[in-house]
Amino acid sequence: MADDVNNDENDENDVEVRRDEQAVSRFVERFAAQLTEAGMQRMAARVFAQLLASDGGAMTSAELAEALQISPAAVSGAVSYLAQVNMVSREREPGSRRDRYVLHNELWYETFTRRDQILTLWEKTLREGAAGLGPETPAGSRIAETAAFFEFMQAELLDLMDRWRTHRATLNLP
């Protein structure tokens, strides 16, 4: 039994030793660039990608600043944005005054679920706008079509999330 514990410890150390920090850095920058291209703020994208690439899914401001070679102020601004869009949360490091920034569990599922709430709000506003403009006007018709698109997306997103939960259960993930 003691041998099993030692083997587990060695396996954990082997993983740490095999980590190629240059490859990690390339991944962080490449994924951050893709997130930026999709509309996320550049620094927030870099911080998010760095957190995603960290084994623990959590880092302090100082760790993020060092890993990304950015100022603590840049980390603070990025984390504020990520917290605002519910992609990370702030937790106090036990026995310390330092905060750790933590990725949410089931990050993508939660992010898309929150997007569903935004789509609901947008759809309602668009339907009201189409009614006010008149559905027969070009603007009213365009806005009504946009509302119908969001309604369709919501239904598809809910079905997709249900299918993801079912599929995830088959993947043997922690």
PDB file of N, CA and C in Angstrom, residues 37-103:
ATOM      1  N   GLU A  37      -9.816  37.560 -30.981  1.00  0.00           N
ATOM      2  CA  GLU A  37     -10.425  37.632 -32.317  1.00  0.00           C
ATOM      3  C   GLU A  37     -11.938  37.435 -32.243  1.00  0.00           C
ATOM      4  N   ALA A  38     -12.387  36.640 -31.281  1.00  0.00           N
ATOM      5  CA  ALA A  38     -13.825  36.383 -31.105  1.00  0.00           C
ATOM      6  C   ALA A  38     -14.520  37.492 -30.316  1.00  0.00           C
ATOM      7  N   GLY A  39     -13.747  38.463 -29.791  1.00  0.00           N
ATOM      8  CA  GLY A  39     -14.372  39.605 -29.142  1.00  0.00           C
ATOM      9  C   GLY A  39     -14.030  39.832 -27.684  1.00  0.00           C
ATOM     10  N   MET A  40     -13.270  38.942 -27.072  1.00  0.00           N
ATOM     11  CA  MET A  40     -12.899  39.133 -25.672  1.00  0.00           C
ATOM     12  C   MET A  40     -11.778  40.165 -25.579  1.00  0.00           C
ATOM     13  N   GLN A  41     -11.755  40.901 -24.490  1.00  0.00           N
ATOM     14  CA  GLN A  41     -10.667  41.849 -24.258  1.00  0.00           C
ATOM     15  C   GLN A  41      -9.334  41.095 -24.240  1.00  0.00           C
ATOM     16  N   ARG A  42      -8.306  41.700 -24.827  1.00  0.00           N
ATOM     17  CA  ARG A  42      -7.015  41.014 -25.005  1.00  0.00           C
ATOM     18  C   ARG A  42      -6.415  40.533 -23.687  1.00  0.00           C
ATOM     19  N   MET A  43      -6.317  41.403 -22.695  1.00  0.00           N
ATOM     20  CA  MET A  43      -5.681  41.001 -21.442  1.00  0.00           C
ATOM     21  C   MET A  43      -6.530  39.975 -20.696  1.00  0.00           C
ATOM     22  N   ALA A  44      -7.843  40.136 -20.742  1.00  0.00           N
ATOM     23  CA  ALA A  44      -8.732  39.156 -20.114  1.00  0.00           C
ATOM     24  C   ALA A  44      -8.561  37.798 -20.781  1.00  0.00           C
ATOM     25  N   ALA A  45      -8.408  37.793 -22.087  1.00  0.00           N
ATOM     26  CA  ALA A  45      -8.196  36.540 -22.815  1.00  0.00           C
ATOM     27  C   ALA A  45      -6.899  35.865 -22.388  1.00  0.00           C
ATOM     28  N   ARG A  46      -5.849  36.647 -22.226  1.00  0.00           N
ATOM     29  CA  ARG A  46      -4.560  36.085 -21.804  1.00  0.00           C
ATOM     30  C   ARG A  46      -4.649  35.510 -20.397  1.00  0.00           C
ATOM     31  N   VAL A  47      -5.275  36.256 -19.479  1.00  0.00           N
ATOM     32  CA  VAL A  47      -5.418  35.782 -18.097  1.00  0.00           C
ATOM     33  C   VAL A  47      -6.273  34.521 -18.068  1.00  0.00           C
ATOM     34  N   PHE A  48      -7.372  34.524 -18.805  1.00  0.00           N
ATOM     35  CA  PHE A  48      -8.239  33.349 -18.842  1.00  0.00           C
ATOM     36  C   PHE A  48      -7.485  32.133 -19.382  1.00  0.00           C
ATOM     37  N   ALA A  49      -6.768  32.301 -20.484  1.00  0.00           N
ATOM     38  CA  ALA A  49      -6.024  31.188 -21.076  1.00  0.00           C
ATOM     39  C   ALA A  49      -4.959  30.676 -20.110  1.00  0.00           C
ATOM     40  N   GLN A  50      -4.309  31.580 -19.381  1.00  0.00           N
ATOM     41  CA  GLN A  50      -3.292  31.167 -18.416  1.00  0.00           C
ATOM     42  C   GLN A  50      -3.924  30.368 -17.282  1.00  0.00           C
ATOM     43  N   LEU A  51      -5.066  30.818 -16.786  1.00  0.00           N
ATOM     44  CA  LEU A  51      -5.768  30.062 -15.742  1.00  0.00           C
ATOM     45  C   LEU A  51      -6.192  28.690 -16.256  1.00  0.00           C
ATOM     46  N   LEU A  52      -6.681  28.654 -17.477  1.00  0.00           N
ATOM     47  CA  LEU A  52      -7.111  27.399 -18.082  1.00  0.00           C
ATOM     48  C   LEU A  52      -5.937  26.429 -18.199  1.00  0.00           C
ATOM     49  N   ALA A  53      -4.755  26.953 -18.481  1.00  0.00           N
ATOM     50  CA  ALA A  53      -3.572  26.116 -18.659  1.00  0.00           C
ATOM     51  C   ALA A  53      -2.904  25.740 -17.339  1.00  0.00           C
ATOM     52  N   SER A  54      -3.330  26.355 -16.245  1.00  0.00           N
ATOM     53  CA  SER A  54      -2.723  26.018 -14.954  1.00  0.00           C
ATOM     54  C   SER A  54      -3.336  24.726 -14.439  1.00  0.00           C
ATOM     55  N   ASP A  55      -2.510  23.882 -13.836  1.00  0.00           N
ATOM     56  CA  ASP A  55      -3.002  22.593 -13.359  1.00  0.00           C
ATOM     57  C   ASP A  55      -4.116  22.734 -12.338  1.00  0.00           C
ATOM     58  N   GLY A  56      -4.012  23.722 -11.457  1.00  0.00           N
ATOM     59  CA  GLY A  56      -5.017  23.889 -10.419  1.00  0.00           C
ATOM     60  C   GLY A  56      -6.216  24.719 -10.831  1.00  0.00           C
ATOM     61  N   GLY A  57      -6.141  25.373 -11.985  1.00  0.00           N
ATOM     62  CA  GLY A  57      -7.237  26.231 -12.422  1.00  0.00           C
ATOM     63  C   GLY A  57      -7.401  27.455 -11.546  1.00  0.00           C
ATOM     64  N   ALA A  58      -6.336  27.802 -10.812  1.00  0.00           N
ATOM     65  CA  ALA A  58      -6.373  28.957  -9.916  1.00  0.00           C
ATOM     66  C   ALA A  58      -4.962  29.513  -9.774  1.00  0.00           C
ATOM     67  N   MET A  59      -4.870  30.834  -9.726  1.00  0.00           N
ATOM     68  CA  MET A  59      -3.577  31.491  -9.562  1.00  0.00           C
ATOM     69  C   MET A  59      -3.780  32.803  -8.830  1.00  0.00           C
ATOM     70  N   THR A  60      -2.726  33.275  -8.178  1.00  0.00           N
ATOM     71  CA  THR A  60      -2.764  34.590  -7.542  1.00  0.00           C
ATOM     72  C   THR A  60      -2.455  35.653  -8.594  1.00  0.00           C
ATOM     73  N   SER A  61      -2.683  36.885  -8.230  1.00  0.00           N
ATOM     74  CA  SER A  61      -2.359  38.009  -9.121  1.00  0.00           C
ATOM     75  C   SER A  61      -0.871  38.011  -9.444  1.00  0.00           C
ATOM     76  N   ALA A  62      -0.038  37.794  -8.440  1.00  0.00           N
ATOM     77  CA  ALA A  62       1.410  37.787  -8.648  1.00  0.00           C
ATOM     78  C   ALA A  62       1.821  36.652  -9.587  1.00  0.00           C
ATOM     79  N   GLU A  63       1.220  35.474  -9.436  1.00  0.00           N
ATOM     80  CA  GLU A  63       1.545  34.345 -10.311  1.00  0.00           C
ATOM     81  C   GLU A  63       1.132  34.641 -11.757  1.00  0.00           C
ATOM     82  N   LEU A  64      -0.051  35.233 -11.917  1.00  0.00           N
ATOM     83  CA  LEU A  64      -0.507  35.587 -13.259  1.00  0.00           C
ATOM     84  C   LEU A  64       0.398  36.636 -13.888  1.00  0.00           C
ATOM     85  N   ALA A  65       0.747  37.657 -13.103  1.00  0.00           N
ATOM     86  CA  ALA A  65       1.615  38.726 -13.613  1.00  0.00           C
ATOM     87  C   ALA A  65       2.964  38.161 -14.048  1.00  0.00           C
ATOM     88  N   GLU A  66       3.521  37.265 -13.246  1.00  0.00           N
ATOM     89  CA  GLU A  66       4.818  36.673 -13.586  1.00  0.00           C
ATOM     90  C   GLU A  66       4.717  35.782 -14.825  1.00  0.00           C
ATOM     91  N   ALA A  67       3.694  34.935 -14.862  1.00  0.00           N
ATOM     92  CA  ALA A  67       3.547  34.011 -15.984  1.00  0.00           C
ATOM     93  C   ALA A  67       3.327  34.738 -17.304  1.00  0.00           C
ATOM     94  N   LEU A  68       2.580  35.830 -17.262  1.00  0.00           N
ATOM     95  CA  LEU A  68       2.243  36.550 -18.480  1.00  0.00           C
ATOM     96  C   LEU A  68       3.142  37.753 -18.749  1.00  0.00           C
ATOM     97  N   GLN A  69       4.043  38.044 -17.790  1.00  0.00           N
ATOM     98  CA  GLN A  69       4.937  39.200 -17.911  1.00  0.00           C
ATOM     99  C   GLN A  69       4.126  40.489 -18.108  1.00  0.00           C
ATOM    100  N   ILE A  70       3.152  40.679 -17.204  1.00  0.00           N
ATOM    101  CA  ILE A  70       2.305  41.876 -17.227  1.00  0.00           C
ATOM    102  C   ILE A  70       2.260  42.478 -15.834  1.00  0.00           C
ATOM    103  N   SER A  71       1.732  43.668 -15.725  1.00  0.00           N
ATOM    104  CA  SER A  71       1.669  44.355 -14.439  1.00  0.00           C
ATOM    105  C   SER A  71       0.506  43.830 -13.603  1.00  0.00           C
ATOM    106  N   PRO A  72       0.610  43.950 -12.280  1.00  0.00           N
ATOM    107  CA  PRO A  72      -0.513  43.576 -11.417  1.00  0.00           C
ATOM    108  C   PRO A  72      -1.781  44.367 -11.756  1.00  0.00           C
ATOM    109  N   ALA A  73      -1.622  45.615 -12.197  1.00  0.00           N
ATOM    110  CA  ALA A  73      -2.791  46.421 -12.582  1.00  0.00           C
ATOM    111  C   ALA A  73      -3.487  45.800 -13.795  1.00  0.00           C
ATOM    112  N   ALA A  74      -2.715  45.286 -14.742  1.00  0.00           N
ATOM    113  CA  ALA A  74      -3.303  44.628 -15.907  1.00  0.00           C
ATOM    114  C   ALA A  74      -4.047  43.367 -15.502  1.00  0.00           C
ATOM    115  N   VAL A  75      -3.480  42.622 -14.554  1.00  0.00           N
ATOM    116  CA  VAL A  75      -4.149  41.427 -14.033  1.00  0.00           C
ATOM    117  C   VAL A  75      -5.467  41.828 -13.378  1.00  0.00           C
ATOM    118  N   SER A  76      -5.425  42.880 -12.572  1.00  0.00           N
ATOM    119  CA  SER A  76      -6.618  43.328 -11.856  1.00  0.00           C
ATOM    120  C   SER A  76      -7.741  43.696 -12.820  1.00  0.00           C
ATOM    121  N   GLY A  77      -7.428  44.437 -13.857  1.00  0.00           N
ATOM    122  CA  GLY A  77      -8.437  44.820 -14.840  1.00  0.00           C
ATOM    123  C   GLY A  77      -9.000  43.617 -15.570  1.00  0.00           C
ATOM    124  N   ALA A  78      -8.129  42.700 -15.943  1.00  0.00           N
ATOM    125  CA  ALA A  78      -8.566  41.501 -16.656  1.00  0.00           C
ATOM    126  C   ALA A  78      -9.457  40.632 -15.773  1.00  0.00           C
ATOM    127  N   VAL A  79      -9.056  40.462 -14.523  1.00  0.00           N
ATOM    128  CA  VAL A  79      -9.826  39.631 -13.601  1.00  0.00           C
ATOM    129  C   VAL A  79     -11.183  40.278 -13.310  1.00  0.00           C
ATOM    130  N   SER A  80     -11.218  41.586 -13.224  1.00  0.00           N
ATOM    131  CA  SER A  80     -12.495  42.282 -13.004  1.00  0.00           C
ATOM    132  C   SER A  80     -13.466  41.969 -14.133  1.00  0.00           C
ATOM    133  N   TYR A  81     -12.963  42.028 -15.361  1.00  0.00           N
ATOM    134  CA  TYR A  81     -13.803  41.703 -16.517  1.00  0.00           C
ATOM    135  C   TYR A  81     -14.260  40.242 -16.456  1.00  0.00           C
ATOM    136  N   LEU A  82     -13.328  39.320 -16.213  1.00  0.00           N
ATOM    137  CA  LEU A  82     -13.664  37.900 -16.179  1.00  0.00           C
ATOM    138  C   LEU A  82     -14.653  37.568 -15.064  1.00  0.00           C
ATOM    139  N   ALA A  83     -14.526  38.257 -13.932  1.00  0.00           N
ATOM    140  CA  ALA A  83     -15.472  38.053 -12.832  1.00  0.00           C
ATOM    141  C   ALA A  83     -16.843  38.606 -13.217  1.00  0.00           C
ATOM    142  N   GLN A  84     -16.854  39.739 -13.889  1.00  0.00           N
ATOM    143  CA  GLN A  84     -18.111  40.367 -14.306  1.00  0.00           C
ATOM    144  C   GLN A  84     -18.900  39.462 -15.249  1.00  0.00           C
ATOM    145  N   VAL A  85     -18.207  38.735 -16.112  1.00  0.00           N
ATOM    146  CA  VAL A  85     -18.886  37.832 -17.043  1.00  0.00           C
ATOM    147  C   VAL A  85     -18.933  36.401 -16.489  1.00  0.00           C
ATOM    148  N   ASN A  86     -18.652  36.269 -15.206  1.00  0.00           N
ATOM    149  CA  ASN A  86     -18.771  35.002 -14.464  1.00  0.00           C
ATOM    150  C   ASN A  86     -17.913  33.868 -15.014  1.00  0.00           C
ATOM    151  N   MET A  87     -16.720  34.201 -15.475  1.00  0.00           N
ATOM    152  CA  MET A  87     -15.808  33.158 -15.942  1.00  0.00           C
ATOM    153  C   MET A  87     -14.798  32.770 -14.870  1.00  0.00           C
ATOM    154  N   VAL A  88     -14.565  33.655 -13.906  1.00  0.00           N
ATOM    155  CA  VAL A  88     -13.688  33.348 -12.777  1.00  0.00           C
ATOM    156  C   VAL A  88     -14.318  33.913 -11.510  1.00  0.00           C
ATOM    157  N   SER A  89     -13.843  33.406 -10.394  1.00  0.00           N
ATOM    158  CA  SER A  89     -14.247  33.985  -9.116  1.00  0.00           C
ATOM    159  C   SER A  89     -13.004  34.234  -8.278  1.00  0.00           C
ATOM    160  N   ARG A  90     -13.164  35.055  -7.297  1.00  0.00           N
ATOM    161  CA  ARG A  90     -12.065  35.430  -6.410  1.00  0.00           C
ATOM    162  C   ARG A  90     -12.259  34.688  -5.092  1.00  0.00           C
ATOM    163  N   GLU A  91     -11.202  34.044  -4.638  1.00  0.00           N
ATOM    164  CA  GLU A  91     -11.237  33.332  -3.359  1.00  0.00           C
ATOM    165  C   GLU A  91     -10.025  33.745  -2.541  1.00  0.00           C
ATOM    166  N   ARG A  92     -10.224  33.879  -1.252  1.00  0.00           N
ATOM    167  CA  ARG A  92      -9.122  34.236  -0.359  1.00  0.00           C
ATOM    168  C   ARG A  92      -8.262  33.006  -0.146  1.00  0.00           C
ATOM    169  N   GLU A  93      -6.962  33.159  -0.294  1.00  0.00           N
ATOM    170  CA  GLU A  93      -6.024  32.073  -0.059  1.00  0.00           C
ATOM    171  C   GLU A  93      -6.007  31.790   1.445  1.00  0.00           C
ATOM    172  N   PRO A  94      -6.231  30.549   1.870  1.00  0.00           N
ATOM    173  CA  PRO A  94      -6.289  30.236   3.306  1.00  0.00           C
ATOM    174  C   PRO A  94      -5.044  30.712   4.055  1.00  0.00           C
ATOM    175  N   GLY A  95      -5.247  31.411   5.165  1.00  0.00           N
ATOM    176  CA  GLY A  95      -4.149  31.895   5.995  1.00  0.00           C
ATOM    177  C   GLY A  95      -3.379  33.045   5.398  1.00  0.00           C
ATOM    178  N   SER A  96      -3.950  33.704   4.408  1.00  0.00           N
ATOM    179  CA  SER A  96      -3.232  34.771   3.712  1.00  0.00           C
ATOM    180  C   SER A  96      -4.189  35.912   3.388  1.00  0.00           C
ATOM    181  N   ARG A  97      -3.606  37.044   3.047  1.00  0.00           N
ATOM    182  CA  ARG A  97      -4.424  38.163   2.589  1.00  0.00           C
ATOM    183  C   ARG A  97      -4.501  38.196   1.073  1.00  0.00           C
ATOM    184  N   ARG A  98      -3.862  37.220   0.430  1.00  0.00           N
ATOM    185  CA  ARG A  98      -3.840  37.181  -1.036  1.00  0.00           C
ATOM    186  C   ARG A  98      -5.088  36.489  -1.576  1.00  0.00           C
ATOM    187  N   ASP A  99      -5.550  36.999  -2.708  1.00  0.00           N
ATOM    188  CA  ASP A  99      -6.666  36.374  -3.411  1.00  0.00           C
ATOM    189  C   ASP A  99      -6.130  35.438  -4.478  1.00  0.00           C
ATOM    190  N   ARG A 100      -6.898  34.396  -4.726  1.00  0.00           N
ATOM    191  CA  ARG A 100      -6.632  33.494  -5.844  1.00  0.00           C
ATOM    192  C   ARG A 100      -7.789  33.661  -6.809  1.00  0.00           C
ATOM    193  N   TYR A 101      -7.501  33.630  -8.073  1.00  0.00           N
ATOM    194  CA  TYR A 101      -8.523  33.726  -9.099  1.00  0.00           C
ATOM    195  C   TYR A 101      -8.750  32.328  -9.652  1.00  0.00           C
ATOM    196  N   VAL A 102      -9.992  31.895  -9.610  1.00  0.00           N
ATOM    197  CA  VAL A 102     -10.339  30.498  -9.835  1.00  0.00           C
ATOM    198  C   VAL A 102     -11.335  30.377 -10.989  1.00  0.00           C
ATOM    199  N   LEU A 103     -11.067  29.429 -11.875  1.00  0.00           N
ATOM    200  CA  LEU A 103     -12.033  29.108 -12.926  1.00  0.00           C
ATOM    201  C   LEU A 103     -13.226  28.414 -12.299  1.00  0.00           C
TER     202      LEU A 103
END
